[in-house]
Amino acid sequence: MKKLLLMGRSGAGKTSMHSIIFANYAAKETMNIGFTVGVSESKFRFMGSLTLNLWDCPGQDRLMKHFMSSQKDTIFKNVEVLIYVFDVESEQLEDDMADYKTCVQNLVNYSKNANIFVLIHKMDKIADTEKAKVFEKKKKEIAENTIGMTIKECFGTSIWDDTLYKAWSQIVQLMIPNMSFIKDTLKQFSTVSDCDEVVLFEKSTFLIIAYHENLVNKDIVKYERLSTIVKQFKLSCNKIGTSIQSMLIKNSNFMGFIEEFTNNTYIMVVVSDPKIQTAAIELNIDYARRYFQKNDQYDPDNIIKT
Amino acid sequence: MMLDPTLKVETITKSFGSYVQINIHDFPGGFDFKDANPPEITILENCGAMIYIIDVQAEPYSDAISYLISCMKFLLKINPKIICKVFLHKTDAEAFIGEDRKTDTLKQIKDSIQSELEPAGLKNVQLDYHLTTVYDHTLIESFSKVVQKIIPNVSYIVGLLDSLITNCKMEKAFLFEMISKTYLASDSTPVEAQNYAICSDMIDVVIDVTYLYGLKNSKESLNFDEKTESVIKLANSTILYYKQIEKYLALICIIKDSNFDRPFLIDYNIDIFKQGLNEVFKVSKKKV
């Protein structure tokens, strides 16, 4: 059973972060979360056969140190991914680094093939003109303190814009071994159905697994915006005890269609040719679904084999 | 977002589609009617409705209630046809989370007000009460109900909607104004808060997705042409069907899966509804 660890010091923002991505709290509702007391372990299925075991460890110093040392084999064995969160405004830089180094050391001892992702969080508190500089400096410092393993990727994030989704989506994408197959299939799909864009989303978090677009020059950030829109509506549906099966939105300039694709994914198709019928799109989606499921090893529902 | 207290009478004009306009006059707290100047008196004489807001978080309510009675006494004298509504506002507080607490407070305030009405000579006045908060859909939904009472000829629109849902076998239909998300009319079946809420959220989805994809170029501003439509299928075999009626008015219908087998017929009936609506608006083209 492969695990994902979410770690970082207290107040770095881990709990609100994973509440937003996984447990469906919108940003303004997390302001009341407060400090995590004790270890919070959330198990959930993600991308089919991957069971993500989210350990939201308390960042408070004494508790954390004790917990980390007495439970380290339980925590650090079988880890597929470590996501480590740094608060960019933290004033305890030495302590931050010390805790991080201990974490990495444990990982080297118990799960040395794990992937490390670093999130430099609360970037909204840095002025726009300073963001790039601050990020690079922090990134370099963290890399220097990573001994025995290398960081797979480092991101600057905030819960108040799209950077959080973008980072987590990229983490998901970097974990999927058959991305080139999925991307090629989406490309074929888009040629056959003559659409402008096609995107594959993970079902519960609406993180982006893969996309293909024909028209160059469009803003990538819009996918994150779309994830948020759909998730907010999903929340509303959950409140009345149901969920979204499909959504179609169109006007004279475009048609956008989102539908459940496989057990763990949604597909979105965008078309700007008004001559294309909805039914044709639905038929093509059906074929694509069967094509994916026939090639079991490339099925997005069976991405990570344990 | 903190707003400053209102110091003098402020007027906002709100449009509902191209045909209907409403003026909202915001009076400062504790406004003394004896000090009202002639233009203000004219406003009060011509108002269709008064919304009185009581902050449920500010106990005791006795001051709020006596001020309400004095407002009503003054207004009903100069404008006997005015509709009075009381909003019990800020019900988002932790103390009000349970339904019981809300109904108890409502009853308490209602009873207090009723007992004051008779000695003030206002025994037969009809007062409607709504529990509201800005943090969910209750405020806009309650405001919708006020709007429906003062827009002329709403009953004709209700009739058109009744006819539509019967002929198309729909569960419910709402005519929404998109920016405020108030609804001008719905068919005469009772409105369930959750149905209003999901339709109101659907408007957000349509607006946001259209903004992302529906603009020909980045300089174009958001314009909901009559071809804007949306179909959302929910896992509980219900379909939400959104059709743009005119620039800022949208029709949202709730239909069961099994009744959505011939969408072209539904579209045809909606067109007929649109024509009927135009006729109603032509007749009642006046400012309220």
Coordinates of C-alpha atoms in Angstrom, one line a residue:
Chain A
M1 CA 0.0 0.0 0.0
K2 CA 1.7 3.1 -1.3
K3 CA 1.7 6.2 0.9
L4 CA 1.9 9.9 0.4
L5 CA 3.3 11.9 3.3
L6 CA 2.3 15.6 3.7
M7 CA 4.7 17.2 6.2
G8 CA 6.1 20.5 7.4
R9 CA 6.2 22.6 10.5
S10 CA 3.2 23.9 12.4
G11 CA 1.3 26.7 10.7
A12 CA 2.9 26.0 7.4
G13 CA -0.5 25.5 5.9
K14 CA -0.6 21.7 5.4
T15 CA -4.1 21.1 6.9
S16 CA -5.9 23.8 4.9
M17 CA -4.0 22.7 1.8
H18 CA -5.1 19.2 1.9
S19 CA -8.6 20.1 3.0
I20 CA -8.9 22.2 -0.1
I21 CA -7.4 19.6 -2.5
F22 CA -9.0 16.5 -1.1
A23 CA -11.7 17.1 1.5
N24 CA -13.5 19.7 -0.5
Y25 CA -13.3 22.8 1.7
A26 CA -13.2 26.1 -0.3
A27 CA -10.4 28.5 0.7
K28 CA -12.5 30.8 2.9
E29 CA -13.7 28.0 5.0
T30 CA -10.2 26.9 6.1
M31 CA -9.5 30.1 8.0
N32 CA -11.1 28.5 11.0
I33 CA -9.0 25.3 11.0
G34 CA -6.5 26.1 13.7
F35 CA -3.6 23.9 14.6
T36 CA -3.6 20.2 14.1
V37 CA -3.3 18.4 17.4
G38 CA -2.1 14.8 17.2
V39 CA -1.5 13.0 13.9
S40 CA -4.2 13.1 11.4
E41 CA -4.2 10.2 9.0
S42 CA -6.6 10.4 6.1
K43 CA -6.9 7.4 3.9
F44 CA -8.5 7.7 0.5
R45 CA -8.4 6.2 -2.9
F46 CA -6.8 8.2 -5.5
M47 CA -6.4 7.2 -9.2
G48 CA -7.8 3.7 -8.7
S49 CA -5.3 1.3 -7.2
L50 CA -3.2 4.0 -5.4
T51 CA -4.2 4.3 -1.8
L52 CA -2.9 7.6 -0.5
N53 CA -2.3 7.7 3.2
L54 CA -2.1 11.3 4.1
W55 CA -0.2 11.9 7.3
D56 CA -0.9 15.3 8.6
C57 CA 1.6 15.4 11.4
P58 CA 1.5 18.1 14.0
G59 CA 4.2 20.6 13.4
Q60 CA 4.5 21.7 17.1
D61 CA 8.1 21.1 18.1
R62 CA 8.1 18.9 21.1
L63 CA 5.3 16.6 20.0
M64 CA 6.7 16.4 16.5
K65 CA 10.2 15.4 17.6
H66 CA 8.9 12.8 19.9
F67 CA 6.5 11.4 17.4
M68 CA 9.0 11.4 14.6
S69 CA 11.5 9.4 16.5
S70 CA 9.3 6.9 18.2
Q71 CA 7.2 6.2 15.1
K72 CA 9.6 6.7 12.3
D73 CA 9.5 3.2 10.8
T74 CA 5.7 3.2 10.7
I75 CA 5.6 6.6 9.2
F76 CA 8.5 6.4 6.7
K77 CA 8.2 2.9 5.2
N78 CA 6.4 2.3 1.9
V79 CA 6.4 6.0 1.0
E80 CA 5.8 6.7 -2.6
V81 CA 5.7 10.5 -2.3
L82 CA 6.8 13.1 0.3
I83 CA 5.3 16.5 0.0
Y84 CA 7.1 18.9 2.3
V85 CA 5.7 22.3 3.0
F86 CA 7.7 25.4 3.9
D87 CA 6.1 28.7 5.1
V88 CA 7.8 31.3 3.0
E89 CA 7.4 33.9 5.8
S90 CA 8.7 31.7 8.6
E91 CA 11.1 33.3 11.1
Q92 CA 12.5 30.1 12.4
L93 CA 14.7 29.2 9.4
E94 CA 17.2 27.1 11.3
D95 CA 14.5 25.0 12.9
D96 CA 12.7 24.6 9.6
M97 CA 15.8 23.2 7.9
A98 CA 16.6 21.0 10.9
D99 CA 13.2 19.3 10.8
Y100 CA 13.4 19.0 7.0
K101 CA 16.8 17.3 7.2
T102 CA 15.5 14.8 9.7
C103 CA 12.6 14.0 7.5
V104 CA 14.8 13.4 4.5
Q105 CA 17.2 11.3 6.5
N106 CA 14.3 9.1 7.6
L107 CA 13.2 8.8 4.0
V108 CA 16.7 7.7 3.0
N109 CA 16.7 5.1 5.6
Y110 CA 13.2 3.6 5.0
S111 CA 12.0 4.6 1.5
K112 CA 14.9 5.8 -0.5
N113 CA 13.0 5.5 -3.8
A114 CA 10.4 7.9 -2.8
N115 CA 9.8 11.1 -4.7
I116 CA 10.3 14.4 -2.9
F117 CA 8.3 17.4 -3.8
V118 CA 8.7 20.7 -2.0
L119 CA 6.1 23.4 -1.7
I120 CA 7.1 26.9 -0.7
H121 CA 3.8 28.0 0.6
K122 CA 1.9 31.3 1.4
M123 CA 3.5 33.0 -1.6
D124 CA 0.6 35.4 -1.6
K125 CA 2.4 37.2 1.3
I126 CA 5.3 38.2 -0.9
A127 CA 5.0 41.2 -3.2
D128 CA 4.7 40.3 -6.9
T129 CA 8.0 41.9 -7.8
E130 CA 9.9 39.9 -5.2
K131 CA 8.3 36.5 -5.8
A132 CA 10.7 35.1 -8.3
K133 CA 13.7 36.2 -6.3
V134 CA 12.5 34.9 -3.0
F135 CA 11.4 31.6 -4.5
E136 CA 14.8 30.9 -6.2
K137 CA 16.7 31.7 -3.0
K138 CA 14.5 29.5 -0.9
K139 CA 14.6 26.7 -3.5
K140 CA 18.4 26.8 -3.5
E141 CA 18.7 26.7 0.2
I142 CA 16.4 23.7 0.5
A143 CA 18.2 21.8 -2.2
E144 CA 21.5 22.4 -0.4
N145 CA 19.9 20.8 2.7
T146 CA 18.6 17.8 0.9
I147 CA 21.2 15.1 1.6
G148 CA 21.1 11.6 0.2
M149 CA 18.2 12.2 -2.2
T150 CA 17.2 14.7 -4.8
I151 CA 14.1 16.8 -4.9
K152 CA 11.9 15.9 -7.8
E153 CA 10.3 19.3 -8.1
C154 CA 9.8 22.5 -6.1
F155 CA 6.8 24.8 -6.3
G156 CA 5.7 28.2 -5.0
T157 CA 2.1 27.9 -3.8
S158 CA -0.8 29.8 -2.2
I159 CA -4.4 28.8 -1.3
W160 CA -5.6 32.1 -2.7
D161 CA -4.8 31.5 -6.4
D162 CA -4.3 28.7 -8.9
T163 CA -0.8 27.8 -7.9
L164 CA -1.8 25.2 -5.4
Y165 CA -3.8 23.2 -7.9
K166 CA -1.1 23.6 -10.5
A167 CA 1.5 22.2 -8.1
W168 CA -0.6 19.2 -7.0
S169 CA -1.6 18.5 -10.6
Q170 CA 2.0 18.5 -11.6
I171 CA 2.8 16.2 -8.7
V172 CA 0.1 13.8 -9.9
Q173 CA 1.4 13.9 -13.5
L174 CA 4.9 13.2 -12.4
M175 CA 3.7 10.1 -10.6
I176 CA 2.0 8.6 -13.6
P177 CA 4.4 6.4 -15.5
N178 CA 2.5 6.2 -18.8
M179 CA 1.9 9.8 -19.4
S180 CA 3.1 9.6 -23.0
F181 CA 0.5 7.0 -23.9
I182 CA -2.3 9.0 -22.3
K183 CA -1.1 12.2 -24.1
D184 CA -0.9 10.4 -27.4
T185 CA -4.3 9.0 -27.1
L186 CA -5.8 12.4 -26.2
K187 CA -4.1 13.8 -29.2
Q188 CA -5.6 11.2 -31.5
F189 CA -9.0 11.8 -29.9
S190 CA -8.7 15.5 -30.5
T191 CA -7.9 14.9 -34.2
V192 CA -10.7 12.5 -34.7
S193 CA -13.3 14.6 -33.0
D194 CA -12.0 17.9 -34.3
C195 CA -12.1 19.5 -30.9
D196 CA -10.0 22.4 -29.6
E197 CA -9.1 20.8 -26.3
V198 CA -9.4 17.6 -24.4
V199 CA -8.5 17.3 -20.7
L200 CA -8.5 14.3 -18.3
F201 CA -9.2 15.2 -14.7
E202 CA -8.9 13.1 -11.5
K203 CA -12.4 12.5 -10.2
S204 CA -12.5 13.6 -6.6
T205 CA -9.9 16.4 -6.6
F206 CA -10.3 17.5 -10.3
L207 CA -6.5 17.7 -10.5
I208 CA -5.3 17.6 -14.1
I209 CA -3.9 14.3 -15.3
A210 CA -3.3 15.2 -18.9
Y211 CA -4.5 17.5 -21.6
H212 CA -4.1 18.2 -25.3
E213 CA -5.0 21.4 -27.1
N214 CA -5.0 22.1 -30.8
L215 CA -5.1 25.9 -30.7
V216 CA -1.7 27.2 -29.5
N217 CA -1.4 30.3 -27.4
K218 CA -4.0 29.7 -24.8
D219 CA -3.4 30.3 -21.1
I220 CA -2.7 27.2 -19.1
V221 CA -3.9 28.7 -15.9
K222 CA -7.5 28.4 -17.2
Y223 CA -7.5 24.7 -16.4
E224 CA -6.9 25.3 -12.8
R225 CA -9.7 27.9 -12.9
L226 CA -12.0 25.3 -14.4
S227 CA -11.1 22.8 -11.7
T228 CA -12.2 25.2 -9.1
I229 CA -15.4 26.0 -10.9
V230 CA -16.4 22.4 -11.2
K231 CA -15.3 21.5 -7.7
Q232 CA -17.4 24.3 -6.3
F233 CA -20.4 23.0 -8.1
K234 CA -19.6 19.5 -7.0
L235 CA -19.7 20.8 -3.4
S236 CA -23.2 22.2 -4.0
C237 CA -24.3 18.8 -5.5
N238 CA -22.9 17.0 -2.5
K239 CA -24.9 19.2 -0.2
I240 CA -28.1 17.8 -1.8
G241 CA -26.8 14.3 -1.8
T242 CA -25.9 13.8 -5.5
S243 CA -23.0 14.3 -7.8
I244 CA -22.3 15.5 -11.4
Q245 CA -22.7 13.0 -14.2
S246 CA -22.1 15.3 -17.1
M247 CA -22.1 19.1 -17.9
L248 CA -22.7 20.8 -21.2
I249 CA -22.2 24.6 -21.6
K250 CA -22.4 26.3 -24.9
N251 CA -23.0 29.6 -26.7
S252 CA -22.5 30.8 -30.3
N253 CA -18.7 30.7 -29.8
F254 CA -18.0 27.3 -28.2
M255 CA -19.3 24.1 -26.7
G256 CA -17.7 22.6 -23.5
F257 CA -18.6 19.1 -22.4
I258 CA -17.5 17.4 -19.2
E259 CA -18.4 13.8 -18.5
E260 CA -17.5 10.9 -16.2
F261 CA -14.9 9.0 -18.2
T262 CA -13.6 6.0 -16.2
N263 CA -14.1 5.1 -12.5
N264 CA -11.6 7.7 -11.4
T265 CA -11.5 10.3 -14.1
Y266 CA -13.6 12.9 -15.8
I267 CA -13.0 14.0 -19.4
M268 CA -13.6 17.5 -20.8
V269 CA -13.9 18.3 -24.5
V270 CA -14.0 21.9 -25.9
V271 CA -15.2 22.6 -29.4
S272 CA -15.5 25.9 -31.2
D273 CA -16.9 24.5 -34.5
P274 CA -20.6 25.1 -34.2
K275 CA -21.3 22.4 -36.8
I276 CA -20.3 19.6 -34.4
Q277 CA -23.1 17.8 -32.6
T278 CA -23.0 16.9 -29.0
A279 CA -24.0 13.3 -29.9
A280 CA -20.9 13.0 -32.0
I281 CA -18.7 14.0 -29.1
E282 CA -20.4 11.6 -26.8
L283 CA -19.8 8.8 -29.3
N284 CA -16.1 9.5 -29.6
I285 CA -15.8 9.7 -25.8
D286 CA -17.4 6.3 -25.6
Y287 CA -14.9 4.8 -28.0
A288 CA -12.0 6.5 -26.2
R289 CA -13.2 5.1 -22.9
R290 CA -13.3 1.5 -24.3
Y291 CA -9.9 2.0 -25.9
F292 CA -8.3 3.0 -22.6
Q293 CA -10.0 0.1 -20.8
K294 CA -8.9 -2.4 -23.3
N295 CA -5.2 -1.5 -22.7
D296 CA -5.4 -2.4 -19.1
Q297 CA -1.9 -1.4 -18.2
Y298 CA -2.5 2.1 -19.6
D299 CA -5.9 2.5 -18.0
P300 CA -5.9 5.7 -15.9
D301 CA -7.7 3.7 -13.2
N302 CA -4.7 1.4 -12.9
I303 CA -1.9 3.7 -13.0
I304 CA 0.4 2.7 -10.2
K305 CA 1.0 -1.0 -9.7
T306 CA 2.0 -1.9 -6.2
Chain B
M1 CA -15.7 43.4 3.5
M2 CA -16.7 46.1 6.0
L3 CA -19.2 48.7 4.9
D4 CA -19.6 52.1 6.5
P5 CA -22.9 52.9 8.2
T6 CA -25.5 54.6 6.0
L7 CA -25.7 58.3 7.0
K8 CA -28.4 59.5 4.6
V9 CA -30.9 58.0 2.3
E10 CA -29.1 56.2 -0.6
T11 CA -30.8 55.0 -3.8
I12 CA -29.7 52.2 -6.0
T13 CA -31.4 51.3 -9.3
K14 CA -31.4 47.6 -10.2
S15 CA -32.4 46.2 -13.5
F16 CA -34.0 42.8 -14.0
G17 CA -33.6 42.2 -17.7
S18 CA -34.3 45.0 -20.2
Y19 CA -37.9 45.6 -19.1
V20 CA -38.0 45.8 -15.4
Q21 CA -36.3 48.2 -13.1
I22 CA -36.4 48.6 -9.3
N23 CA -35.2 51.4 -7.1
I24 CA -33.9 50.4 -3.7
H25 CA -33.8 53.1 -1.1
D26 CA -31.4 52.5 1.8
F27 CA -32.5 54.4 4.9
P28 CA -30.0 55.0 7.7
G29 CA -30.6 53.2 11.0
G30 CA -32.9 55.1 13.3
F31 CA -34.2 57.5 10.6
D32 CA -36.7 59.8 12.1
F33 CA -39.7 60.2 9.9
K34 CA -40.5 63.6 11.4
D35 CA -37.3 64.8 9.8
A36 CA -38.1 63.5 6.4
N37 CA -37.9 66.1 3.6
P38 CA -40.5 66.3 0.8
P39 CA -38.5 64.2 -1.8
E40 CA -38.0 61.5 0.8
I41 CA -41.7 61.6 1.6
T42 CA -42.5 61.1 -2.1
I43 CA -40.2 58.1 -2.2
L44 CA -42.0 56.6 0.7
E45 CA -45.5 57.3 -0.8
N46 CA -44.6 55.4 -3.9
C47 CA -42.7 52.5 -2.5
G48 CA -44.0 49.0 -3.3
A49 CA -42.4 47.3 -0.3
M50 CA -40.5 48.0 2.9
I51 CA -37.9 45.5 4.1
Y52 CA -37.1 45.9 7.8
I53 CA -33.9 44.2 8.9
I54 CA -33.4 43.0 12.4
D55 CA -30.0 41.8 13.5
V56 CA -30.7 38.6 15.3
Q57 CA -27.2 38.7 16.9
A58 CA -28.1 42.0 18.7
E59 CA -30.4 41.1 21.6
P60 CA -32.6 42.4 23.2
Y61 CA -35.0 43.0 20.2
S62 CA -37.3 45.4 22.0
D63 CA -35.7 48.6 20.5
A64 CA -35.7 47.1 17.0
I65 CA -39.3 46.1 17.4
S66 CA -40.5 49.5 18.6
Y67 CA -38.8 51.2 15.8
L68 CA -40.4 48.8 13.3
I69 CA -43.8 49.6 14.8
S70 CA -43.2 53.4 14.4
C71 CA -42.0 52.9 10.8
M72 CA -45.0 50.9 10.0
K73 CA -47.4 53.4 11.6
F74 CA -45.9 56.2 9.6
L75 CA -45.7 54.4 6.2
L76 CA -49.1 52.8 6.3
K77 CA -50.6 56.2 6.9
I78 CA -49.1 57.7 3.8
N79 CA -48.9 54.5 1.7
P80 CA -51.5 52.0 2.8
K81 CA -50.7 49.6 0.0
I82 CA -47.1 49.0 1.0
I83 CA -46.0 45.5 1.6
C84 CA -44.0 44.9 4.8
K85 CA -41.3 42.3 5.2
V86 CA -39.1 41.5 8.1
F87 CA -35.7 40.0 7.5
L88 CA -34.2 38.3 10.6
H89 CA -30.6 38.8 9.5
K90 CA -27.2 37.4 10.4
T91 CA -28.4 34.0 11.2
D92 CA -25.0 32.7 10.4
A93 CA -23.8 33.1 14.0
E94 CA -22.7 29.9 15.8
A95 CA -25.6 30.3 18.2
F96 CA -28.0 29.9 15.3
I97 CA -26.7 26.8 13.7
G98 CA -29.6 24.5 14.8
E99 CA -32.9 24.8 13.0
D100 CA -34.6 24.8 16.4
R101 CA -32.8 27.9 17.6
K102 CA -33.8 29.6 14.3
T103 CA -37.5 28.7 14.6
D104 CA -37.5 29.7 18.3
T105 CA -36.1 33.1 17.6
L106 CA -38.5 33.6 14.7
K107 CA -41.5 32.7 16.9
Q108 CA -40.2 34.9 19.7
I109 CA -39.8 38.0 17.5
K110 CA -43.1 37.3 15.7
D111 CA -45.0 37.1 18.9
S112 CA -43.4 40.2 20.3
I113 CA -44.2 42.1 17.1
Q114 CA -47.8 40.8 17.0
S115 CA -48.4 41.9 20.5
E116 CA -47.3 45.4 19.7
L117 CA -49.3 45.7 16.5
E118 CA -52.7 45.8 18.1
P119 CA -52.2 48.7 20.5
A120 CA -50.6 50.6 17.5
G121 CA -53.8 50.2 15.5
L122 CA -52.1 47.9 13.0
K123 CA -54.0 44.7 13.8
N124 CA -54.8 43.6 10.3
V125 CA -51.4 44.3 8.7
Q126 CA -49.9 41.3 6.9
L127 CA -46.2 40.9 7.8
D128 CA -43.9 38.3 6.2
Y129 CA -40.8 37.0 8.0
H130 CA -37.6 35.6 6.5
L131 CA -34.5 34.2 8.2
T132 CA -31.4 35.4 6.3
T133 CA -27.7 35.6 6.2
V134 CA -25.2 36.7 3.6
Y135 CA -23.3 33.4 3.9
D136 CA -25.7 31.2 2.1
H137 CA -28.6 31.6 -0.4
T138 CA -31.3 32.6 2.1
L139 CA -30.8 36.4 1.6
I140 CA -31.1 36.4 -2.1
E141 CA -33.9 33.9 -2.1
S142 CA -35.9 36.1 0.4
F143 CA -35.1 39.2 -1.6
S144 CA -36.4 37.4 -4.7
K145 CA -39.7 36.9 -3.0
V146 CA -39.9 40.6 -2.2
V147 CA -39.1 41.5 -5.8
Q148 CA -41.8 39.1 -7.0
K149 CA -44.4 40.9 -4.9
I150 CA -43.7 44.3 -6.3
I151 CA -43.1 43.6 -10.0
P152 CA -46.3 44.1 -11.9
N153 CA -47.9 41.2 -13.7
V154 CA -45.7 38.5 -12.1
S155 CA -48.8 36.4 -11.9
Y156 CA -48.9 36.2 -15.7
I157 CA -45.3 35.0 -15.8
V158 CA -46.2 32.4 -13.1
G159 CA -49.0 31.3 -15.3
L160 CA -46.7 31.0 -18.3
L161 CA -44.3 28.9 -16.3
D162 CA -47.0 26.7 -15.0
S163 CA -48.1 26.0 -18.5
L164 CA -44.5 25.3 -19.5
I165 CA -43.8 22.8 -16.7
T166 CA -47.1 21.0 -17.3
N167 CA -46.5 20.6 -21.1
C168 CA -42.8 19.6 -20.8
K169 CA -43.3 17.5 -17.6
M170 CA -40.8 19.5 -15.7
E171 CA -40.4 19.4 -11.9
K172 CA -39.7 23.1 -11.5
A173 CA -38.8 26.2 -13.5
F174 CA -37.2 29.5 -12.4
L175 CA -36.8 32.8 -14.2
F176 CA -33.5 34.2 -12.9
E177 CA -31.8 37.5 -13.1
M178 CA -28.2 36.5 -13.6
I179 CA -26.2 39.2 -11.9
S180 CA -28.0 39.3 -8.6
K181 CA -29.3 35.7 -8.9
T182 CA -32.7 36.7 -7.7
Y183 CA -35.5 35.0 -9.4
L184 CA -38.4 37.0 -10.8
A185 CA -40.8 34.2 -10.9
S186 CA -41.2 30.4 -10.7
D187 CA -44.0 28.1 -11.4
S188 CA -46.6 27.8 -8.6
T189 CA -45.3 24.6 -7.0
P190 CA -43.6 25.3 -3.7
V191 CA -40.0 26.4 -3.9
E192 CA -37.5 24.2 -2.0
A193 CA -34.5 26.1 -0.8
Q194 CA -32.1 23.5 -2.1
N195 CA -33.6 23.7 -5.6
Y196 CA -33.1 27.4 -5.6
A197 CA -29.5 27.0 -4.3
I198 CA -28.4 24.5 -7.0
C199 CA -29.9 26.6 -9.8
S200 CA -28.3 29.7 -8.4
D201 CA -24.9 27.8 -8.4
M202 CA -25.5 26.6 -11.9
I203 CA -25.6 30.3 -13.0
D204 CA -22.1 30.7 -11.6
V205 CA -20.9 27.7 -13.6
V206 CA -22.3 29.1 -16.8
I207 CA -20.9 32.6 -16.2
D208 CA -17.5 31.3 -15.3
V209 CA -17.1 28.7 -18.1
T210 CA -18.4 31.2 -20.6
Y211 CA -15.8 33.7 -19.4
L212 CA -13.1 31.1 -19.9
Y213 CA -14.1 29.8 -23.3
G214 CA -17.0 31.7 -24.7
L215 CA -15.3 34.9 -25.7
K216 CA -14.1 35.3 -29.2
N217 CA -11.2 37.4 -28.2
S218 CA -9.9 38.7 -24.9
K219 CA -11.2 42.2 -25.5
E220 CA -14.8 41.1 -25.8
S221 CA -16.9 41.7 -22.8
L222 CA -19.2 39.1 -21.3
N223 CA -22.4 39.1 -23.3
F224 CA -25.0 36.4 -22.9
D225 CA -26.4 35.9 -26.3
E226 CA -29.6 34.0 -26.8
K227 CA -27.7 30.9 -27.8
T228 CA -26.2 30.4 -24.3
E229 CA -27.5 27.2 -22.9
S230 CA -26.4 24.5 -20.5
V231 CA -27.4 21.0 -19.5
I232 CA -26.2 19.4 -16.3
K233 CA -27.0 15.8 -15.6
L234 CA -26.9 14.8 -12.0
A235 CA -26.4 11.4 -10.6
N236 CA -29.9 11.3 -9.1
S237 CA -31.5 11.2 -12.6
T238 CA -32.3 14.9 -12.6
I239 CA -31.4 17.3 -15.2
L240 CA -30.8 21.1 -14.9
Y241 CA -31.6 22.8 -18.1
Y242 CA -30.5 26.4 -18.6
K243 CA -31.7 28.6 -21.4
Q244 CA -30.8 32.2 -21.9
I245 CA -34.0 34.3 -22.4
E246 CA -32.5 37.7 -22.9
K247 CA -29.3 39.5 -21.9
Y248 CA -29.5 39.0 -18.2
L249 CA -32.5 36.7 -17.8
A250 CA -32.2 33.0 -17.7
L251 CA -34.7 30.2 -17.5
I252 CA -33.5 27.2 -15.4
C253 CA -35.7 24.1 -15.4
I254 CA -35.4 21.0 -13.3
I255 CA -36.4 17.9 -15.3
K256 CA -36.3 14.2 -14.6
D257 CA -34.0 12.2 -16.9
S258 CA -36.9 10.2 -18.2
N259 CA -38.7 13.3 -19.3
F260 CA -35.8 14.8 -21.2
D261 CA -36.0 12.4 -24.2
R262 CA -37.2 15.0 -26.6
P263 CA -35.3 18.2 -26.0
F264 CA -36.3 19.7 -29.3
L265 CA -39.9 19.8 -28.0
I266 CA -38.8 21.4 -24.8
D267 CA -36.9 24.0 -26.8
Y268 CA -40.0 24.7 -28.9
N269 CA -42.2 25.2 -25.8
I270 CA -39.5 27.5 -24.2
D271 CA -39.7 29.6 -27.4
I272 CA -43.4 30.0 -26.9
F273 CA -42.7 30.9 -23.3
K274 CA -40.3 33.6 -24.5
Q275 CA -42.9 35.1 -26.7
G276 CA -45.5 35.1 -23.9
L277 CA -42.9 36.8 -21.7
N278 CA -42.2 39.5 -24.2
E279 CA -45.9 40.3 -24.4
V280 CA -46.1 40.6 -20.6
F281 CA -43.2 42.9 -20.5
K282 CA -44.5 45.1 -23.3
V283 CA -47.6 45.7 -21.3
S284 CA -46.0 46.4 -18.0
K285 CA -43.1 48.6 -19.2
K286 CA -43.0 51.0 -16.3
K287 CA -40.6 51.8 -13.4
V288 CA -41.6 50.6 -9.9

